[in-house]
PDB file of C-alpha atoms and ligand atoms in Angstrom:
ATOM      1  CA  UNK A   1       0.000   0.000   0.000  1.00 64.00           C
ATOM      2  CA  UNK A   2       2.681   2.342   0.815  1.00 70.00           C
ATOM      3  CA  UNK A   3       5.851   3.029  -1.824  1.00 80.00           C
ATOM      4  CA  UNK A   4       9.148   2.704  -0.023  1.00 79.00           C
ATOM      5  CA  UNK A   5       9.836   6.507  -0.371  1.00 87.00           C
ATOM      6  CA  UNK A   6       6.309   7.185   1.652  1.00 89.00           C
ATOM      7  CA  UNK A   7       7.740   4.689   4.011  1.00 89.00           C
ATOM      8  CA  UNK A   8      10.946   7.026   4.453  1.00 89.00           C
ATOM      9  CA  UNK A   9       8.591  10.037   5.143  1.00 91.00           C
ATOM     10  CA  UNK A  10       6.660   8.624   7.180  1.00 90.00           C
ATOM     11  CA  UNK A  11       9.480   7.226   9.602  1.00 91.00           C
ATOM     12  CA  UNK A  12      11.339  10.600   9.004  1.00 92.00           C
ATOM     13  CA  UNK A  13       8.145  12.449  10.020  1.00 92.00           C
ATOM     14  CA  UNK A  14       7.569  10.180  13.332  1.00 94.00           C
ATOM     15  CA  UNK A  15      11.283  10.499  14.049  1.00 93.00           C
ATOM     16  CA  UNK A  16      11.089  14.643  13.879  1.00 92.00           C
ATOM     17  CA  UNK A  17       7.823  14.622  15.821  1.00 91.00           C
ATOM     18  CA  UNK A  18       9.221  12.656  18.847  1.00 91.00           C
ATOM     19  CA  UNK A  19      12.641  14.924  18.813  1.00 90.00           C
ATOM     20  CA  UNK A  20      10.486  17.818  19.019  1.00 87.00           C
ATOM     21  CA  UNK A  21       8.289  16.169  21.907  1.00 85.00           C
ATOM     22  CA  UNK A  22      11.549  15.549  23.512  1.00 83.00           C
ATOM     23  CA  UNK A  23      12.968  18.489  23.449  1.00 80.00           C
ATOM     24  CA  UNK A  24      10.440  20.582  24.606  1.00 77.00           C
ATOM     25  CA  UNK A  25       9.968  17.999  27.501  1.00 75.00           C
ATOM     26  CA  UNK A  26      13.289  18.056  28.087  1.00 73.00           C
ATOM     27  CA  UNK A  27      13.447  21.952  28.201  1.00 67.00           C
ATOM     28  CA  UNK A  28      11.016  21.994  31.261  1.00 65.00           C
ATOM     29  CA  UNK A  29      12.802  22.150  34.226  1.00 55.00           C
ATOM     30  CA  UNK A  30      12.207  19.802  37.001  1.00 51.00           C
ATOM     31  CA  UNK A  31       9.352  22.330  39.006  1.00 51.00           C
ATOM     32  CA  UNK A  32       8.034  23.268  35.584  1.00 51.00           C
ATOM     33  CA  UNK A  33       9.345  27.055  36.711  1.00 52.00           C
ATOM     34  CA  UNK A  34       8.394  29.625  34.029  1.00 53.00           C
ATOM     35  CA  UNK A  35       6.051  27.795  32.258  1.00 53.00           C
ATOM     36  CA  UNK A  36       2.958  29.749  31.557  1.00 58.00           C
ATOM     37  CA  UNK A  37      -0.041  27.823  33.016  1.00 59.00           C
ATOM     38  CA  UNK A  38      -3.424  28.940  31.945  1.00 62.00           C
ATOM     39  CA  UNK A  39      -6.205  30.309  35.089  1.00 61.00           C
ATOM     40  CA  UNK A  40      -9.468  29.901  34.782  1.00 59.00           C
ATOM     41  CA  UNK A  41     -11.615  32.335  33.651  1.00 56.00           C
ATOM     42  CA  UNK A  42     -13.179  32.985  36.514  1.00 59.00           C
ATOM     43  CA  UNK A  43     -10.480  33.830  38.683  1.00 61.00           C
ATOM     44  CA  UNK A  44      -9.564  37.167  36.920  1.00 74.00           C
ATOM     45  CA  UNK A  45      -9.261  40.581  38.673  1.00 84.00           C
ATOM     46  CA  UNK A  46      -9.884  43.931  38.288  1.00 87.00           C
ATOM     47  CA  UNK A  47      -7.379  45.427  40.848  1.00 91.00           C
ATOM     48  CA  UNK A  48      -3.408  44.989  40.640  1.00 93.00           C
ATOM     49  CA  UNK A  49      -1.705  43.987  44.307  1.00 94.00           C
ATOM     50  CA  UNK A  50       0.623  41.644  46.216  1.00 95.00           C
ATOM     51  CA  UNK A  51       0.415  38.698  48.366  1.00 94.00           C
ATOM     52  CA  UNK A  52       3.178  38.254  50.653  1.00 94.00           C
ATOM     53  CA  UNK A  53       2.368  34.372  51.936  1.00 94.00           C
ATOM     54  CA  UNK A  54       5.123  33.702  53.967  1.00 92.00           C
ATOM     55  CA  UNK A  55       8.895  35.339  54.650  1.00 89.00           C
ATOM     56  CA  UNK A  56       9.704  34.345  50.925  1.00 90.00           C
ATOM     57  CA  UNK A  57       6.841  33.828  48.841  1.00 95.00           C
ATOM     58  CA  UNK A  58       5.122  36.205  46.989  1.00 96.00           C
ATOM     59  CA  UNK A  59       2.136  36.919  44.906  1.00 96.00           C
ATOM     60  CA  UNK A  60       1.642  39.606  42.249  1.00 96.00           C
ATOM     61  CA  UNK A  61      -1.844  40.065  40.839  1.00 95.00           C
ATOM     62  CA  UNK A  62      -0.675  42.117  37.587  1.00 95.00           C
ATOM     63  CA  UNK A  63      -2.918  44.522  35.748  1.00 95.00           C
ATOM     64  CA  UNK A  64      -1.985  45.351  32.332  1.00 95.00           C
ATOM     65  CA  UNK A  65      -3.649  48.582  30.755  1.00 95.00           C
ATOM     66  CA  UNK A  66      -3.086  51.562  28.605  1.00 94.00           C
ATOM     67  CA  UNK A  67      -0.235  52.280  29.560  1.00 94.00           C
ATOM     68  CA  UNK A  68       0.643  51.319  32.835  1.00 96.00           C
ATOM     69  CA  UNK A  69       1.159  48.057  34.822  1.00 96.00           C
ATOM     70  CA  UNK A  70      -0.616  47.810  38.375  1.00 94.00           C
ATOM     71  CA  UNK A  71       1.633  47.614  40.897  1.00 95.00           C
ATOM     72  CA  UNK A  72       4.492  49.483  39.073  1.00 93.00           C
ATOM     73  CA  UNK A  73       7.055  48.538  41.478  1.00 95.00           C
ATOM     74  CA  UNK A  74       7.211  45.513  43.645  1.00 95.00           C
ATOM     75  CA  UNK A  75       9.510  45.094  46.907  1.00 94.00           C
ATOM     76  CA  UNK A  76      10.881  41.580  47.652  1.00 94.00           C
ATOM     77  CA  UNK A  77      13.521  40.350  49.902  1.00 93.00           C
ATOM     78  CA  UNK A  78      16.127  38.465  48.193  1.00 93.00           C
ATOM     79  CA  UNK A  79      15.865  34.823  47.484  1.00 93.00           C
ATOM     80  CA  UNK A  80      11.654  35.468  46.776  1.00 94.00           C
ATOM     81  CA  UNK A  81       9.934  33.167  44.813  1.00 96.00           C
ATOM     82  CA  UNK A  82       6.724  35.565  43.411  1.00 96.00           C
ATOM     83  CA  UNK A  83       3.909  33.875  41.462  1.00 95.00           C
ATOM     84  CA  UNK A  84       3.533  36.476  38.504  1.00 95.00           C
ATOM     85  CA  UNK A  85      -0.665  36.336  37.631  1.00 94.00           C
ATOM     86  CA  UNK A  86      -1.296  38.519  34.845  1.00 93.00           C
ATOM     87  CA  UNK A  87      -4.387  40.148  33.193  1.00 92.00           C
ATOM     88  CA  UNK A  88      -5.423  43.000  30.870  1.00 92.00           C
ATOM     89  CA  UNK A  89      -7.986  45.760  31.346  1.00 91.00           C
ATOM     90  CA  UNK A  90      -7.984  46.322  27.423  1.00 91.00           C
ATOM     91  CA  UNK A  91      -6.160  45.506  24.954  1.00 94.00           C
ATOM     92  CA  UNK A  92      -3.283  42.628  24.273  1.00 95.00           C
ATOM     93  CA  UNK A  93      -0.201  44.005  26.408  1.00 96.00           C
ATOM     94  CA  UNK A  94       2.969  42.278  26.869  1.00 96.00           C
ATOM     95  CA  UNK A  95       5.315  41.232  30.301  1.00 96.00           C
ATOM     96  CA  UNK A  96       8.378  40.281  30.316  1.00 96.00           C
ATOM     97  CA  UNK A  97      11.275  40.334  32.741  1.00 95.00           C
ATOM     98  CA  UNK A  98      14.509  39.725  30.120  1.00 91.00           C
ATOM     99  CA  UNK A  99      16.650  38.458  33.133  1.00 92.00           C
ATOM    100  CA  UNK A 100      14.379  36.199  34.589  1.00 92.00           C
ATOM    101  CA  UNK A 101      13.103  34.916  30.961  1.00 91.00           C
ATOM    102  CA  UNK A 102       9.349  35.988  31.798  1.00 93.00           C
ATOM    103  CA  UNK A 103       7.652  36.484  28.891  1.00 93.00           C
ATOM    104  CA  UNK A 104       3.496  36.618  29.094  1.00 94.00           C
ATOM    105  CA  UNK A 105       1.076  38.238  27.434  1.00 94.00           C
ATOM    106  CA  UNK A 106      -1.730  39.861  29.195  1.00 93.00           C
ATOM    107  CA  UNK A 107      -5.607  39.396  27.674  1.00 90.00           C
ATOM    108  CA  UNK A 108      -8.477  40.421  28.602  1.00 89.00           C
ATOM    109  CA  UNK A 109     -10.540  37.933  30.149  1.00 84.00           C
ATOM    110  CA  UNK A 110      -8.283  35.686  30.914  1.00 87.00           C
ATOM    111  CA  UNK A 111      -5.327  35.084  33.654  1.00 89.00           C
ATOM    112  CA  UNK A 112      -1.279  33.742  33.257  1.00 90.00           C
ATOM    113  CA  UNK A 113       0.689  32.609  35.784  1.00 92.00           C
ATOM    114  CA  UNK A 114       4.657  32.476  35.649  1.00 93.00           C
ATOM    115  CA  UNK A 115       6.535  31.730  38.854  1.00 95.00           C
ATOM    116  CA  UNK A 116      10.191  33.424  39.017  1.00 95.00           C
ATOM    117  CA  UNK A 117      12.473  32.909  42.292  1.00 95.00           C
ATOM    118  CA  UNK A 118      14.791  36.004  42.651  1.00 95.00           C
ATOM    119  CA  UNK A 119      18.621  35.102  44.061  1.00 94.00           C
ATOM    120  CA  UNK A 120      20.323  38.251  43.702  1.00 92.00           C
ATOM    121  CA  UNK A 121      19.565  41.759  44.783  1.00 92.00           C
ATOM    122  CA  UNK A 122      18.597  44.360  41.684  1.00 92.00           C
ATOM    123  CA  UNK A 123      16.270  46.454  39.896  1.00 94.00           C
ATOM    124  CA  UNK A 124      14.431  44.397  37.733  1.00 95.00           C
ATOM    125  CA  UNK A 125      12.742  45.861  34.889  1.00 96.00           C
ATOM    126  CA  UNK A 126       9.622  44.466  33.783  1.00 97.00           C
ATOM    127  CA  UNK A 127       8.606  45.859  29.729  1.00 97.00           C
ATOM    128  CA  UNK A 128       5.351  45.729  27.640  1.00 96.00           C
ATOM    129  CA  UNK A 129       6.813  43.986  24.805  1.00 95.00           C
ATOM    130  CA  UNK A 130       3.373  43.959  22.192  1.00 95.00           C
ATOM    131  CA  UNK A 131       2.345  47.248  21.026  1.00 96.00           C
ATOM    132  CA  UNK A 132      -0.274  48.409  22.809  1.00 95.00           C
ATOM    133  CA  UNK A 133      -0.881  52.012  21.442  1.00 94.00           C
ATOM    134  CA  UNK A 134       0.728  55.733  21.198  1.00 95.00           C
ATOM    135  CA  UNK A 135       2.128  54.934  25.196  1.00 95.00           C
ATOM    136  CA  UNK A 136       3.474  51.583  24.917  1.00 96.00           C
ATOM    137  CA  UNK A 137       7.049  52.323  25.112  1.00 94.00           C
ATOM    138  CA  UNK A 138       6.067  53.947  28.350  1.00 95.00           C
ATOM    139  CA  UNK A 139       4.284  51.158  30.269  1.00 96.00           C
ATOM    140  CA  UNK A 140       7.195  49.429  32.431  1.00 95.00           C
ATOM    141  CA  UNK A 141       7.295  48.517  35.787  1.00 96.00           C
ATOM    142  CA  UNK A 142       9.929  47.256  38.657  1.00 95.00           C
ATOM    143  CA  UNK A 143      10.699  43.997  40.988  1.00 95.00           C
ATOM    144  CA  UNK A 144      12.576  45.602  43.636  1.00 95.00           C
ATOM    145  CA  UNK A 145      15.103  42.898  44.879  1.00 94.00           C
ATOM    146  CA  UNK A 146      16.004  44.177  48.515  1.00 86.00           C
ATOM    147  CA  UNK A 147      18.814  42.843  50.175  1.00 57.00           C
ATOM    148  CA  UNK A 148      16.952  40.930  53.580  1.00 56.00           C
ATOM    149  CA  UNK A 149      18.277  44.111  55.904  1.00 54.00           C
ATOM    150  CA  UNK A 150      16.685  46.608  54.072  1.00 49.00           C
ATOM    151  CA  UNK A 151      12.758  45.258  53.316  1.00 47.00           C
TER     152      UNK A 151
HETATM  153 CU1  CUA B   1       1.179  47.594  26.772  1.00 97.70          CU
HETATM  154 CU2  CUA B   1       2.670  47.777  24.916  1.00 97.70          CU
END
């Protein structure tokens, strides 16, 4: 039913499929850190704020809209891990944290998560990185990385 050169596509095919299935397995880390995970769509929020759960854990419940992120600036002792949630009020807006390899996009409607543990003290700048209008080179915001004496 099959000529031998379908037979070589085929196998070829199958073969490519299950390096790409590996490697992107493979790329996960062992905690799955940084890997967007989708929210339901009823957990979304209006209002931008953080969660400090214990000594070290954080969470930020990001709002995305023209042309600002809510909180702007975020204080964390160093060695945090902060769950990053992130939603838009409007249109398609962009996170990312270049660093920390954060890279979300914000929609209306719906909620991602990223999780990003911060070792060293720093100023980290978080960008918009999809045009979102005439202000979107504007709309930045910071994770303050405090050294433990100073929080
Ligand atoms: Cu928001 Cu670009």
């Amino acid at each position: 039913m099959f000529d031998k050169y379908e037979k070589g596509i085929l196998i070829s095919s199958i073969l490519v499929m299950m390096l790409f299935i590996f490697s992107l397995v493979y790329s996960l880390d062992k905690k799955g850190r940084n890997i967007t995970e989708c929210i339901p769509f009823n957990k979304t929020y209006q209002k931008g704020r953080v969660e400090k759960i214990d000594d070290s854990t954080y969470q930020v419940f990001m709002v995305a809209k023209m042309w600002a992120f809510e909180p702007d600036k975020i204080y964390i002792p160093v060695g945090s891990t902060v769950d990053f949630f992130l939603t838009s009020l409007d249109v398609v807006h962009g996170f990312n944290i270049a660093p920390k390899n954060v890279n979300l996009m914000a929609v209306f409607g719906g909620v991602g998560k990223s999780t990003v543990k911060f070792d060293n003290p720093g100023v980290y700048k978080i960008v918009c990185h999809e045009y979102c209008g005439v202000g979107h080179q504007f709309m930045q915001g910071e994770v303050i990385v405090n050294y433990p004496e100073n929080k």
